[in-house]
Tab-separated table of C-alpha atoms in Angstrom:
chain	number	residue	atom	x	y	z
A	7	UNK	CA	0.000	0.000	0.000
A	8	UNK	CA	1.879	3.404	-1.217
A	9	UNK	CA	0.904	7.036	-0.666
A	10	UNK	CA	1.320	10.282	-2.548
A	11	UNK	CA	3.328	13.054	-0.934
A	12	UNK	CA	4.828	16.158	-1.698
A	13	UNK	CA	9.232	15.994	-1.819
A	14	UNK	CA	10.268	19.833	-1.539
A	15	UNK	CA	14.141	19.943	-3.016
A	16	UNK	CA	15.953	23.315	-1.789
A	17	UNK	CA	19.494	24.463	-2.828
A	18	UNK	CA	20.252	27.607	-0.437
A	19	UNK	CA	23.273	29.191	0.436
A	20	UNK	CA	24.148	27.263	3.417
A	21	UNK	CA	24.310	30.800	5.779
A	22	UNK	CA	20.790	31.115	4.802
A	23	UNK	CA	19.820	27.086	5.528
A	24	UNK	CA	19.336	28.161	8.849
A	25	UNK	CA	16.503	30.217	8.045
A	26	UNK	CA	14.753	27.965	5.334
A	27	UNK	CA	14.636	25.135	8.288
A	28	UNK	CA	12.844	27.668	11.045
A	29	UNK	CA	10.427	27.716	8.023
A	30	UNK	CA	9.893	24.392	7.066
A	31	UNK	CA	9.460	23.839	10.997
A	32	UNK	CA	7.015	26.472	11.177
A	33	UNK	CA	5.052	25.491	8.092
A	34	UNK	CA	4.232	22.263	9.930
A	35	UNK	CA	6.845	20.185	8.446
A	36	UNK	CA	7.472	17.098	10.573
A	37	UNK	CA	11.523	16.736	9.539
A	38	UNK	CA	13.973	17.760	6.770
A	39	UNK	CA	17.362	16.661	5.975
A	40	UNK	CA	20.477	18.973	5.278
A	41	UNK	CA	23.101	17.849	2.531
A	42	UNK	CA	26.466	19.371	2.063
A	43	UNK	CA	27.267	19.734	-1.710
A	44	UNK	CA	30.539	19.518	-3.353
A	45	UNK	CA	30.900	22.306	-5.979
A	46	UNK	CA	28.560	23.864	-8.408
A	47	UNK	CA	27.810	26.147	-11.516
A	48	UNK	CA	24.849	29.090	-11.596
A	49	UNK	CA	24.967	32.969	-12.442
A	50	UNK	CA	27.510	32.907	-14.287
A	51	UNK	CA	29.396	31.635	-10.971
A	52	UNK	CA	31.840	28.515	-10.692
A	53	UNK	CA	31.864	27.383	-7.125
A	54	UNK	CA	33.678	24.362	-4.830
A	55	UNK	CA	33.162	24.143	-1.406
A	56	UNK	CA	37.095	23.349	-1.065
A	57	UNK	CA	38.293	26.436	-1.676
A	58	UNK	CA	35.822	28.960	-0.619
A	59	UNK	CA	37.442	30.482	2.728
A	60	UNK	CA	34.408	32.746	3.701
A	61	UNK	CA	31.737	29.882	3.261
A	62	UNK	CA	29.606	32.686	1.547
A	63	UNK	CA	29.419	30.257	-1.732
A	64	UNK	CA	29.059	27.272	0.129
A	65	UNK	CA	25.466	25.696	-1.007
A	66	UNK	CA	23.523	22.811	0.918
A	67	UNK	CA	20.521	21.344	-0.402
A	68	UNK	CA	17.731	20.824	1.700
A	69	UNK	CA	15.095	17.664	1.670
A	70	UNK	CA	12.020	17.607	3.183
A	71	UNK	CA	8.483	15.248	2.300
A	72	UNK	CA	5.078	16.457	3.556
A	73	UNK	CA	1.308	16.863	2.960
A	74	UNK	CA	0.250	19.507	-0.167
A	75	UNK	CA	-1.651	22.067	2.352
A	76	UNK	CA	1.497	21.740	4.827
A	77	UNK	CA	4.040	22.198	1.729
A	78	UNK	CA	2.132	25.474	0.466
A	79	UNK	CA	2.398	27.411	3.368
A	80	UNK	CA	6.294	26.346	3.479
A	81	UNK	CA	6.827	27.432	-0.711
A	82	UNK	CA	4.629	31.313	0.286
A	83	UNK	CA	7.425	31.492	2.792
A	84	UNK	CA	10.634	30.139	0.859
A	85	UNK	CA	9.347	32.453	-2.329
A	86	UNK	CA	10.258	35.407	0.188
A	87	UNK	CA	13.523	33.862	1.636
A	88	UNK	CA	14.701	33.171	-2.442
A	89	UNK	CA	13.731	36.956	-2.822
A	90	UNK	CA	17.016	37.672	-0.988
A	91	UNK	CA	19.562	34.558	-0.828
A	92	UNK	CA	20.480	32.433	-3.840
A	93	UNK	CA	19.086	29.142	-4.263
A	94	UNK	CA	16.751	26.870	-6.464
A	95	UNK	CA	13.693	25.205	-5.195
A	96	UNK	CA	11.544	22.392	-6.947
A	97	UNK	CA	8.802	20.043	-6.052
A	98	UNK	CA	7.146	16.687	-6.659
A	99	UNK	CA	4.951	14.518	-6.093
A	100	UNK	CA	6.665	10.926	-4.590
A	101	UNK	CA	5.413	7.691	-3.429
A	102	UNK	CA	6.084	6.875	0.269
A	103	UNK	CA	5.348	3.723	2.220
A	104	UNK	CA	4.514	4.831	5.296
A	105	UNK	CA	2.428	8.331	5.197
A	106	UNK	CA	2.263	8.624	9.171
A	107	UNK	CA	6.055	9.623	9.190
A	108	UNK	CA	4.751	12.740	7.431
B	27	UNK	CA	67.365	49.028	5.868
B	28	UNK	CA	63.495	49.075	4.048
B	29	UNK	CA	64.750	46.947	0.789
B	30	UNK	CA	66.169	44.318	3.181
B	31	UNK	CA	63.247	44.186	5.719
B	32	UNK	CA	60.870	43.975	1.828
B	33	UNK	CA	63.070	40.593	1.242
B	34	UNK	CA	62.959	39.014	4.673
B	35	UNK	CA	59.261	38.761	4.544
B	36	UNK	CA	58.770	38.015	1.193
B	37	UNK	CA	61.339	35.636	1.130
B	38	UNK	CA	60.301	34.096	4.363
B	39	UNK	CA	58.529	29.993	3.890
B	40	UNK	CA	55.190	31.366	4.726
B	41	UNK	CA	54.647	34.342	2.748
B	42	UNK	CA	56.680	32.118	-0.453
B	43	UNK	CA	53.976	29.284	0.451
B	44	UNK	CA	51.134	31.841	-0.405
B	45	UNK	CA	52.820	32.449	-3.755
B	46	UNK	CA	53.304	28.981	-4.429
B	47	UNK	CA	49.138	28.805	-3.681
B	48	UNK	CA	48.432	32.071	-5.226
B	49	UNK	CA	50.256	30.962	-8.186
B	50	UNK	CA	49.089	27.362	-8.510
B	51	UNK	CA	45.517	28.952	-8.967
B	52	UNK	CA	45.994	31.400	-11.208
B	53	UNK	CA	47.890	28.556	-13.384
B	54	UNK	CA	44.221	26.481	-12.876
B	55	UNK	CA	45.788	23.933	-10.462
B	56	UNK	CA	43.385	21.130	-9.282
B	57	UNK	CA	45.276	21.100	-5.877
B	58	UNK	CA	43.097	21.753	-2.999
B	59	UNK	CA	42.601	21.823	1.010
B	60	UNK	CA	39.641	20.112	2.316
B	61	UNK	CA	37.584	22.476	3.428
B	62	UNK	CA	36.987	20.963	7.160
B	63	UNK	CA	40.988	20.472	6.962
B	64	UNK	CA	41.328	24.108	6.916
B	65	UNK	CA	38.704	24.911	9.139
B	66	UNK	CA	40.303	23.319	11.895
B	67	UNK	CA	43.823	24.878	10.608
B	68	UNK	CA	42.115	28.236	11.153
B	69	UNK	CA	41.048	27.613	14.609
B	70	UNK	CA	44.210	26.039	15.680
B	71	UNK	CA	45.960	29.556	14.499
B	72	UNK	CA	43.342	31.225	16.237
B	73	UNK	CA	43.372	29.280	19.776
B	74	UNK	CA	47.511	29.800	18.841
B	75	UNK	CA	47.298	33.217	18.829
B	76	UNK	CA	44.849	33.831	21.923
B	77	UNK	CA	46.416	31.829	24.187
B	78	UNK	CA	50.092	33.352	23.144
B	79	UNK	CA	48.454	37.232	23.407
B	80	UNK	CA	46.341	36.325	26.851
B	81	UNK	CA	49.937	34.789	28.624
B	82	UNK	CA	51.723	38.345	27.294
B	83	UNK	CA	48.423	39.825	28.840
B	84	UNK	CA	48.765	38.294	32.702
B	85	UNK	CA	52.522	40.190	32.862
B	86	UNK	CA	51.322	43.580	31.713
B	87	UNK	CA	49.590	45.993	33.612
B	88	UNK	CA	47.086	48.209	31.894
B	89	UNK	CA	48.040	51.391	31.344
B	90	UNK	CA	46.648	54.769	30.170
B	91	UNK	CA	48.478	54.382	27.151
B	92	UNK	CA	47.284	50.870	26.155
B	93	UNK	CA	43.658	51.734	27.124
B	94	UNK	CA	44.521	54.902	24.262
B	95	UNK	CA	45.365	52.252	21.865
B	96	UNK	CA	41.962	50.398	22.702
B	97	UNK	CA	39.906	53.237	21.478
B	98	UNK	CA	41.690	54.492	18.847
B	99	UNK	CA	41.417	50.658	17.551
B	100	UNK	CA	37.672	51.035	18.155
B	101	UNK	CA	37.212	54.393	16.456
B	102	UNK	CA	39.070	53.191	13.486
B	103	UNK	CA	36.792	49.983	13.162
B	104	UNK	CA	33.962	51.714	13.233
B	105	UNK	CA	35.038	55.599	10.995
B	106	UNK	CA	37.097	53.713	7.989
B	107	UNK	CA	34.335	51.947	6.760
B	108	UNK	CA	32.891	55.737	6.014
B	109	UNK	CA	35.901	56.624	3.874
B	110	UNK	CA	35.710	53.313	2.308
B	111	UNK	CA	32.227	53.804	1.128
B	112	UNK	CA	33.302	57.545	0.303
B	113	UNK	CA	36.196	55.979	-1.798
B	114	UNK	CA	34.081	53.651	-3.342
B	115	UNK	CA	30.992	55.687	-4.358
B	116	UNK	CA	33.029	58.463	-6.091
B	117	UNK	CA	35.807	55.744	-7.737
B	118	UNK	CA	34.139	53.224	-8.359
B	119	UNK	CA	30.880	51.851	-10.277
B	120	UNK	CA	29.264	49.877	-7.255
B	121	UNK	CA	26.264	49.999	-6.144
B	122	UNK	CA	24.901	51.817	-2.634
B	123	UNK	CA	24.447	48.420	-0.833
B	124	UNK	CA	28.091	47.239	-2.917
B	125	UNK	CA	29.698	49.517	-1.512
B	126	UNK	CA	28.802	49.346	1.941
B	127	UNK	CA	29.166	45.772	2.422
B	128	UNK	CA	32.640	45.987	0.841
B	129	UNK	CA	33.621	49.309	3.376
B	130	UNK	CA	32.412	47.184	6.237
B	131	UNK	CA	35.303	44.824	5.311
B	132	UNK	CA	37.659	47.161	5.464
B	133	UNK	CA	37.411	48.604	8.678
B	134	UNK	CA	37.160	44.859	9.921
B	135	UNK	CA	40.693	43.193	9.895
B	136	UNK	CA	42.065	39.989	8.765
B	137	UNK	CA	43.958	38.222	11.680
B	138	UNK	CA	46.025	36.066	8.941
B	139	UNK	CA	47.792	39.148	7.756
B	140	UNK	CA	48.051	40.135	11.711
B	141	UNK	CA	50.137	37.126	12.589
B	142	UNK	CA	51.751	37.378	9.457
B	143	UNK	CA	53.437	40.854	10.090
B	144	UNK	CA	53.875	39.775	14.161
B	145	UNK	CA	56.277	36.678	12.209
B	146	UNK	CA	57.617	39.759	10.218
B	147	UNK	CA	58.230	41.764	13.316
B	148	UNK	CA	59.630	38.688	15.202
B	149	UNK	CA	62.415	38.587	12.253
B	150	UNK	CA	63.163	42.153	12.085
B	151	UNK	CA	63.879	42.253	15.899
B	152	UNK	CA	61.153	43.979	17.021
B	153	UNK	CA	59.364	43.428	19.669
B	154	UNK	CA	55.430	44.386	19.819
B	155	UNK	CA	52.796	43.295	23.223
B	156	UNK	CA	50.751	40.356	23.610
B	157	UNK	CA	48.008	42.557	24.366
B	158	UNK	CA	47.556	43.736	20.241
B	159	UNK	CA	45.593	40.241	20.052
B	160	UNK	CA	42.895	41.719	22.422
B	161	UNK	CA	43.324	45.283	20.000
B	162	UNK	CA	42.694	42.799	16.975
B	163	UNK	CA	39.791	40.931	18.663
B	164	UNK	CA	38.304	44.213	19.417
B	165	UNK	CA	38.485	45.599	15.855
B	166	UNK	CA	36.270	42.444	14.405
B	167	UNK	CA	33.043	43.933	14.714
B	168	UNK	CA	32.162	47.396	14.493
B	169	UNK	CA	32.965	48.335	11.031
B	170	UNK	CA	30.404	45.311	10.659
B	171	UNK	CA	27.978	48.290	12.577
B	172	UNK	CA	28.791	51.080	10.311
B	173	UNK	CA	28.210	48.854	7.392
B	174	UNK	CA	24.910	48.086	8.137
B	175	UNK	CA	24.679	52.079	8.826
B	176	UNK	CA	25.483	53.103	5.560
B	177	UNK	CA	23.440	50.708	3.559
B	178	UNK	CA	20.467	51.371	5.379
B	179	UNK	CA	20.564	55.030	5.959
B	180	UNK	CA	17.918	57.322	4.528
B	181	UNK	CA	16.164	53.680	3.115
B	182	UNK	CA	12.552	53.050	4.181
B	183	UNK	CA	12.641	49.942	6.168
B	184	UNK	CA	12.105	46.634	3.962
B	185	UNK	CA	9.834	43.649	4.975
B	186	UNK	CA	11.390	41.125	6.981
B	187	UNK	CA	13.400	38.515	5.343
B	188	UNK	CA	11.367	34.804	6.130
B	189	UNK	CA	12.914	32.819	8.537
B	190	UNK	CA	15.128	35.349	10.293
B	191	UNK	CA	15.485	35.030	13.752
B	192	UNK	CA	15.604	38.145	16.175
B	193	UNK	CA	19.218	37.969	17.560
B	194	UNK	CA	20.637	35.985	14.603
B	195	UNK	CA	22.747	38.862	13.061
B	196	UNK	CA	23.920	39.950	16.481
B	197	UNK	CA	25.200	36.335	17.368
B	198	UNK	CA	26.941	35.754	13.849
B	199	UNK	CA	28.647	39.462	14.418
B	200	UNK	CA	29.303	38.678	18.224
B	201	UNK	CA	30.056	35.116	18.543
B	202	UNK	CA	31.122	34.029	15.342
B	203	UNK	CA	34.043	31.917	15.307
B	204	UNK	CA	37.313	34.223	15.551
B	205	UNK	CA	35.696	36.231	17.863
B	206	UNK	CA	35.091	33.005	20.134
B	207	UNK	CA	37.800	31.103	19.938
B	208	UNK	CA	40.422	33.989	19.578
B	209	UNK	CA	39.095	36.008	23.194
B	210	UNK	CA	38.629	32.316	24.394
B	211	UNK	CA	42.318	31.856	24.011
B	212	UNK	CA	43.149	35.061	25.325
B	213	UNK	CA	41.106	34.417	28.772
B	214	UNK	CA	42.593	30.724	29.059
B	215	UNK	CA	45.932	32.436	28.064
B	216	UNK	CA	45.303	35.165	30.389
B	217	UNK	CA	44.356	32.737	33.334
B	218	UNK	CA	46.538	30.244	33.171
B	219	UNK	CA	50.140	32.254	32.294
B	220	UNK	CA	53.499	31.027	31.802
B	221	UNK	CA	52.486	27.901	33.670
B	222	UNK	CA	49.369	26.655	31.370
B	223	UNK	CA	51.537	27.958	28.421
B	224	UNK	CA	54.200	25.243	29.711
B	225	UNK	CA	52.247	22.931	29.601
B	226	UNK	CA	50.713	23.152	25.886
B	227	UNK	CA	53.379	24.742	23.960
B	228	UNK	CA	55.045	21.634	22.238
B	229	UNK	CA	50.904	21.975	20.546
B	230	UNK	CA	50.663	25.654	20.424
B	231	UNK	CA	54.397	27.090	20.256
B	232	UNK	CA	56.469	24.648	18.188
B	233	UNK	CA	54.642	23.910	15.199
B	234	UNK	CA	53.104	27.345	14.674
B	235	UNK	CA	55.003	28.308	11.866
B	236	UNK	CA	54.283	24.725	9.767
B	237	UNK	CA	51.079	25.315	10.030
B	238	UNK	CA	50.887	28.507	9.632
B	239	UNK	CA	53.022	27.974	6.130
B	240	UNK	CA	50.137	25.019	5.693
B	241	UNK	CA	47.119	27.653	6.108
B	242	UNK	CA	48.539	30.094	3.768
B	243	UNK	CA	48.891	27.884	1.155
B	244	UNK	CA	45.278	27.508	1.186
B	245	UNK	CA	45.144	30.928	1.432
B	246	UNK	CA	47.234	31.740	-1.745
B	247	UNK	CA	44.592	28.926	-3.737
B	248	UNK	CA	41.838	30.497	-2.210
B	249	UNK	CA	43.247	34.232	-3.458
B	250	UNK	CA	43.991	33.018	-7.008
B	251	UNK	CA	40.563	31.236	-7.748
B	252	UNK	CA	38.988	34.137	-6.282
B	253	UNK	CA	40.498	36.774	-8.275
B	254	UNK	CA	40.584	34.358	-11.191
B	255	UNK	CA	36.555	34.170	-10.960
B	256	UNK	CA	35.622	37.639	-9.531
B	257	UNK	CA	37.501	40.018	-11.187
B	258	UNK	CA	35.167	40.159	-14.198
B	259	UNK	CA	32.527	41.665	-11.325
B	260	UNK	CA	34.958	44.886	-10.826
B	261	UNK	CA	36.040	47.708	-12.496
B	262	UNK	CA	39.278	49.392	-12.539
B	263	UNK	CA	38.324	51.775	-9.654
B	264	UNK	CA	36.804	48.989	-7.651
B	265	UNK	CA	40.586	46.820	-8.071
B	266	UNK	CA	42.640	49.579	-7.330
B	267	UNK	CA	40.541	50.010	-3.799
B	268	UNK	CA	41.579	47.103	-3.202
B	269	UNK	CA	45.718	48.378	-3.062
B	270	UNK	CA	44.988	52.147	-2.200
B	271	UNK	CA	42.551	52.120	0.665
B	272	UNK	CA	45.042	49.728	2.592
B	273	UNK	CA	47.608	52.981	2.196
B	274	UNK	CA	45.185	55.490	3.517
B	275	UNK	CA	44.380	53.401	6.371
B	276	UNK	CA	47.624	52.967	7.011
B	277	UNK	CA	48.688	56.815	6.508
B	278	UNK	CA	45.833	57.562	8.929
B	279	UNK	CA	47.373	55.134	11.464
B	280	UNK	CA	50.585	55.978	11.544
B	281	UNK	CA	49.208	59.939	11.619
B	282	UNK	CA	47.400	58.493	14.588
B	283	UNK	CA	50.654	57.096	15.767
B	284	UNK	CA	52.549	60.026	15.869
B	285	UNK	CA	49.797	61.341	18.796
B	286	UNK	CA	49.970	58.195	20.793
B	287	UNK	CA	53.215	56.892	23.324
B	288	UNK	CA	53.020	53.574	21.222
B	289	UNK	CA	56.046	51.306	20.403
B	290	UNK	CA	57.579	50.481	17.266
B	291	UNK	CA	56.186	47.116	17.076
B	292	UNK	CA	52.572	48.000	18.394
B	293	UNK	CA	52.630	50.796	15.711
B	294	UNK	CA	53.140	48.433	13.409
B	295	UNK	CA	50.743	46.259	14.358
B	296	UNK	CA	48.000	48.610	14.411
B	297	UNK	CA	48.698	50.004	11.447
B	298	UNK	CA	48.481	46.303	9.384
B	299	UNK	CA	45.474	45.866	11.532
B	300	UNK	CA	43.639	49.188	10.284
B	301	UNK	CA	44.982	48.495	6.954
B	302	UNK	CA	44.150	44.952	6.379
B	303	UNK	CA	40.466	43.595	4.998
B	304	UNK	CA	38.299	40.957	6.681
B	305	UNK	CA	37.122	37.823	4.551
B	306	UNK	CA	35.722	35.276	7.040
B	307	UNK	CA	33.746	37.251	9.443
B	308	UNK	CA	32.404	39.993	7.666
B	309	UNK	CA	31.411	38.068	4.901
B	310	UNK	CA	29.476	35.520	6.930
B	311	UNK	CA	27.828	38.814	8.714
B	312	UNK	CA	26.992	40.324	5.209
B	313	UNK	CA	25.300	37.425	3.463
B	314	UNK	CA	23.069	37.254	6.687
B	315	UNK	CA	21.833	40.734	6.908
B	316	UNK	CA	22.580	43.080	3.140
B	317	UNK	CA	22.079	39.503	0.839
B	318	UNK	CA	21.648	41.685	-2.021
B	319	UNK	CA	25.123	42.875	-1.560
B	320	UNK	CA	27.166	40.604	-4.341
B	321	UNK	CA	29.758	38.340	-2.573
B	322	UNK	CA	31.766	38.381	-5.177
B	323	UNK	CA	32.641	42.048	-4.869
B	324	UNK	CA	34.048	42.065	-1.912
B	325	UNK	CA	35.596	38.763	-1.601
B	326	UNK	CA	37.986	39.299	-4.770
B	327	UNK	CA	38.665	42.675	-3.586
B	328	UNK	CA	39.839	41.522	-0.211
B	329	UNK	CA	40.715	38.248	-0.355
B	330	UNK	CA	42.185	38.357	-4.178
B	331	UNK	CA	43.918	42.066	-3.922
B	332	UNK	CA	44.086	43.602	-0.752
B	333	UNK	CA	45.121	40.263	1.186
B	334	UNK	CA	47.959	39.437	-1.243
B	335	UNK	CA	49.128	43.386	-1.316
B	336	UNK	CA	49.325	43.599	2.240
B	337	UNK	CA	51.193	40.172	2.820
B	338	UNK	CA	54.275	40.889	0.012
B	339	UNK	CA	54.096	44.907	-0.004
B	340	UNK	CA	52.394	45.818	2.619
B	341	UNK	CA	53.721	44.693	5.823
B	342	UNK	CA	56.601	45.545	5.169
B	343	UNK	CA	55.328	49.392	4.550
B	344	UNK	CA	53.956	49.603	7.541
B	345	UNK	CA	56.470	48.286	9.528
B	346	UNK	CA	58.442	50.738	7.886
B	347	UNK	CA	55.684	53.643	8.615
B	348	UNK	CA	55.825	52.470	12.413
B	349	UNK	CA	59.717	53.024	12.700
B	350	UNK	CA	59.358	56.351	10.952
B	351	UNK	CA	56.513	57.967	13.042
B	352	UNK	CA	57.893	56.191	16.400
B	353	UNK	CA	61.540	57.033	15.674
């Protein structure tokens, strides 16, 4: 027996991945993960965590899985966070076994 | 005299291992630090350098003279940022909020190029106080204040940015990592003296140097891929900021100097300190509160000009400023 859910995908700047997690809690969310990433291309920018002193390129992506209503209020909330830090945010829909985790 | 003191410290290992990384960039070398590697290289320089200051600390007494150098550390911190955003508006094509987040750097300091000119001292002979760690320490933040002044002045206040905590810019400004572990080491240093020191300096004392040849290495491949990648962002007058408001912070210094019963080596000291750029602290304090301020900016400029200037040229200036005004 599967279930549909929604799978938010967030890349942030990591000093901002702070901020996107007080919403996700907020929104209702019952977890997220954080992921460090490796290096990177976007605005015209080459990035690699390795060599980036200041940690103000360093990008982690954040995974969270919820209910549609729940992951709504979360995206109003992240559209205003993206209004001021970099980052790239997607959704779908996934299949999950056990739909009481979320 | 000046030629000779130029060679020693750029022909000294550490200042020739941030050429070799400086170089190996700009040549597109794949060679790189792991990032938690250097992480804890930078905190082991930092704990280095607190504990060393705090020990020189417990034998001093404080004086009217070293509380003088206390505010005039504090004063500069928090006024060069305004001629650095004067500087930049009329020289320069950046924007209000540009500008401001880059003058906040430059009133900040960078604590590499701190330790680097205390090596540089060390091999000239002259000697500077413990206490200057507790001058740098103090000189992290405010220019972080006026910053945040000058971008928001005469702005109607924006909407909140989602998920910001109350207190959050205030912790990364006043407990962010230097600022931690560097007046952590100067308590513990403070505390504990010439005995504690005893006890850890075979950690702390001996290898020093390797490492700090080890950090700057990164430091030179972090420079060179910077300026490799962010130069396109700048314009002439924004790169030559980068090399001329190091010399007017240092000119104003050493002015200072000349008012102040300071030693050669503390000069000297304070001087690098007002003339060098922040690019850990600041940075982290920017992104957080003016995120429309491009990183780029004012990363190349201080990590990819100003840092490199100061460490082959520079230092040696001002040590040579400090002798002149203190002589």
């Amino acid at each position: 027996m599967t279930h549909q859910k929604q799978r938010l995908e967030l890349f942030i700047e990591r000093l901002a991945a702070k901020r996107a997690g007080r919403i996700l809690e907020e929104a209702g969310l019952t977890g997220y993960t954080m992921l460090p990433t490796m290096a990177g291309y976007g605005g015209e920018t080459r990035w690699q965590r390795d060599i980036d002193i200041s940690a103000t390129r360093e990008m982690v992506v954040i995974i969270s899985i919820g209910d549609e209503d729940v992951m709504e209020k979360a995206l109003e909330q992240l559209g205003n966070l993206l209004g001021s830090h970099i980052g790239v945010l997607s959704v779908s829909t996934v299949t999950v076994l056990r739909p009481g985790r979320f | 005299m000046g030629l000779e003191l130029a060679l020693s410290t750029i022909l000294s290992p550490m200042v020739l291992f941030f050429i070799l990384g400086l170089m190996a960039a700009l040549m597109r070398s794949q060679m790189s630090v792991p990032q938690a590697f250097a992480k804890g290289l930078a905190i082991y320089l930092m704990m280095a350098i607190g504990l060393k200051g705090g020990v020189e600390m417990s034998k001093a007494t404080l004086t009217p003279d070293v509380l003088g150098i206390f505010g005039v550390a504090i004063i500069l911190s928090f006024l060069l940022p305004f001629l650095a955003y004067m500087c930049l508006r009329v020289a320069s094509g950046l924007s209000r909020v540009d500008a401001a987040a880059t003058a906040g750097h430059y009133g900040s300091i960078s604590i590499v190029t701190f330790v680097a000119a205390t090596e540089a001292l060390k091999m000239s002979g002259i000697v500077a106080d413990g206490y200057m760690v507790a001058v740098a320490a103090v000189m992290e933040t405010p220019a972080i204040i006026s910053a945040l002044y000058l971008a928001n002045r005469g702005m109607a206040k924006g909407g909140e940015i989602a998920g910001a905590e109350r207190g959050e810019l205030m912790r990364e400004v006043f407990l962010n990592a230097s600022v931690v572990v560097l007046v952590g080491g100067l308590l513990i240093g403070w505390l504990t003296g010439e005995s504690g020191m005893e006890k850890v300096s075979p950690f702390f004392v001996d290898p020093f140097q390797g490492v700090l040849c080890l950090f700057l290495l990164d430091m030179g491949l972090s420079a060179g891929r910077g300026l490799r990648q962010g130069w396109r962002d700048l314009d002439f007058g924004s790169i030559s900021f980068g090399i001329y408001m190091p010399l007017i912070s240092a000119t104003i210094t050493g002015l200072i100097c000349l008012g102040l019963n300071v030693s050669t080596g503390n000069a000297a000291l304070l001087i690098t300190l007002a003339a060098s750029a922040s690019y850990i602290a600041v940075p982290a304090a920017m992104r957080l509160a003016l995120p429309k301020a491009e990183p780029s900016i004012y990363l190349t400029l201080s990590l990819g000009v100003t840092f490199p200037f100061n460490l082959t040229i520079g230092i040696p200036l001002y040590i040579l400023i400090a002798q002149f005004v203190t002589s």
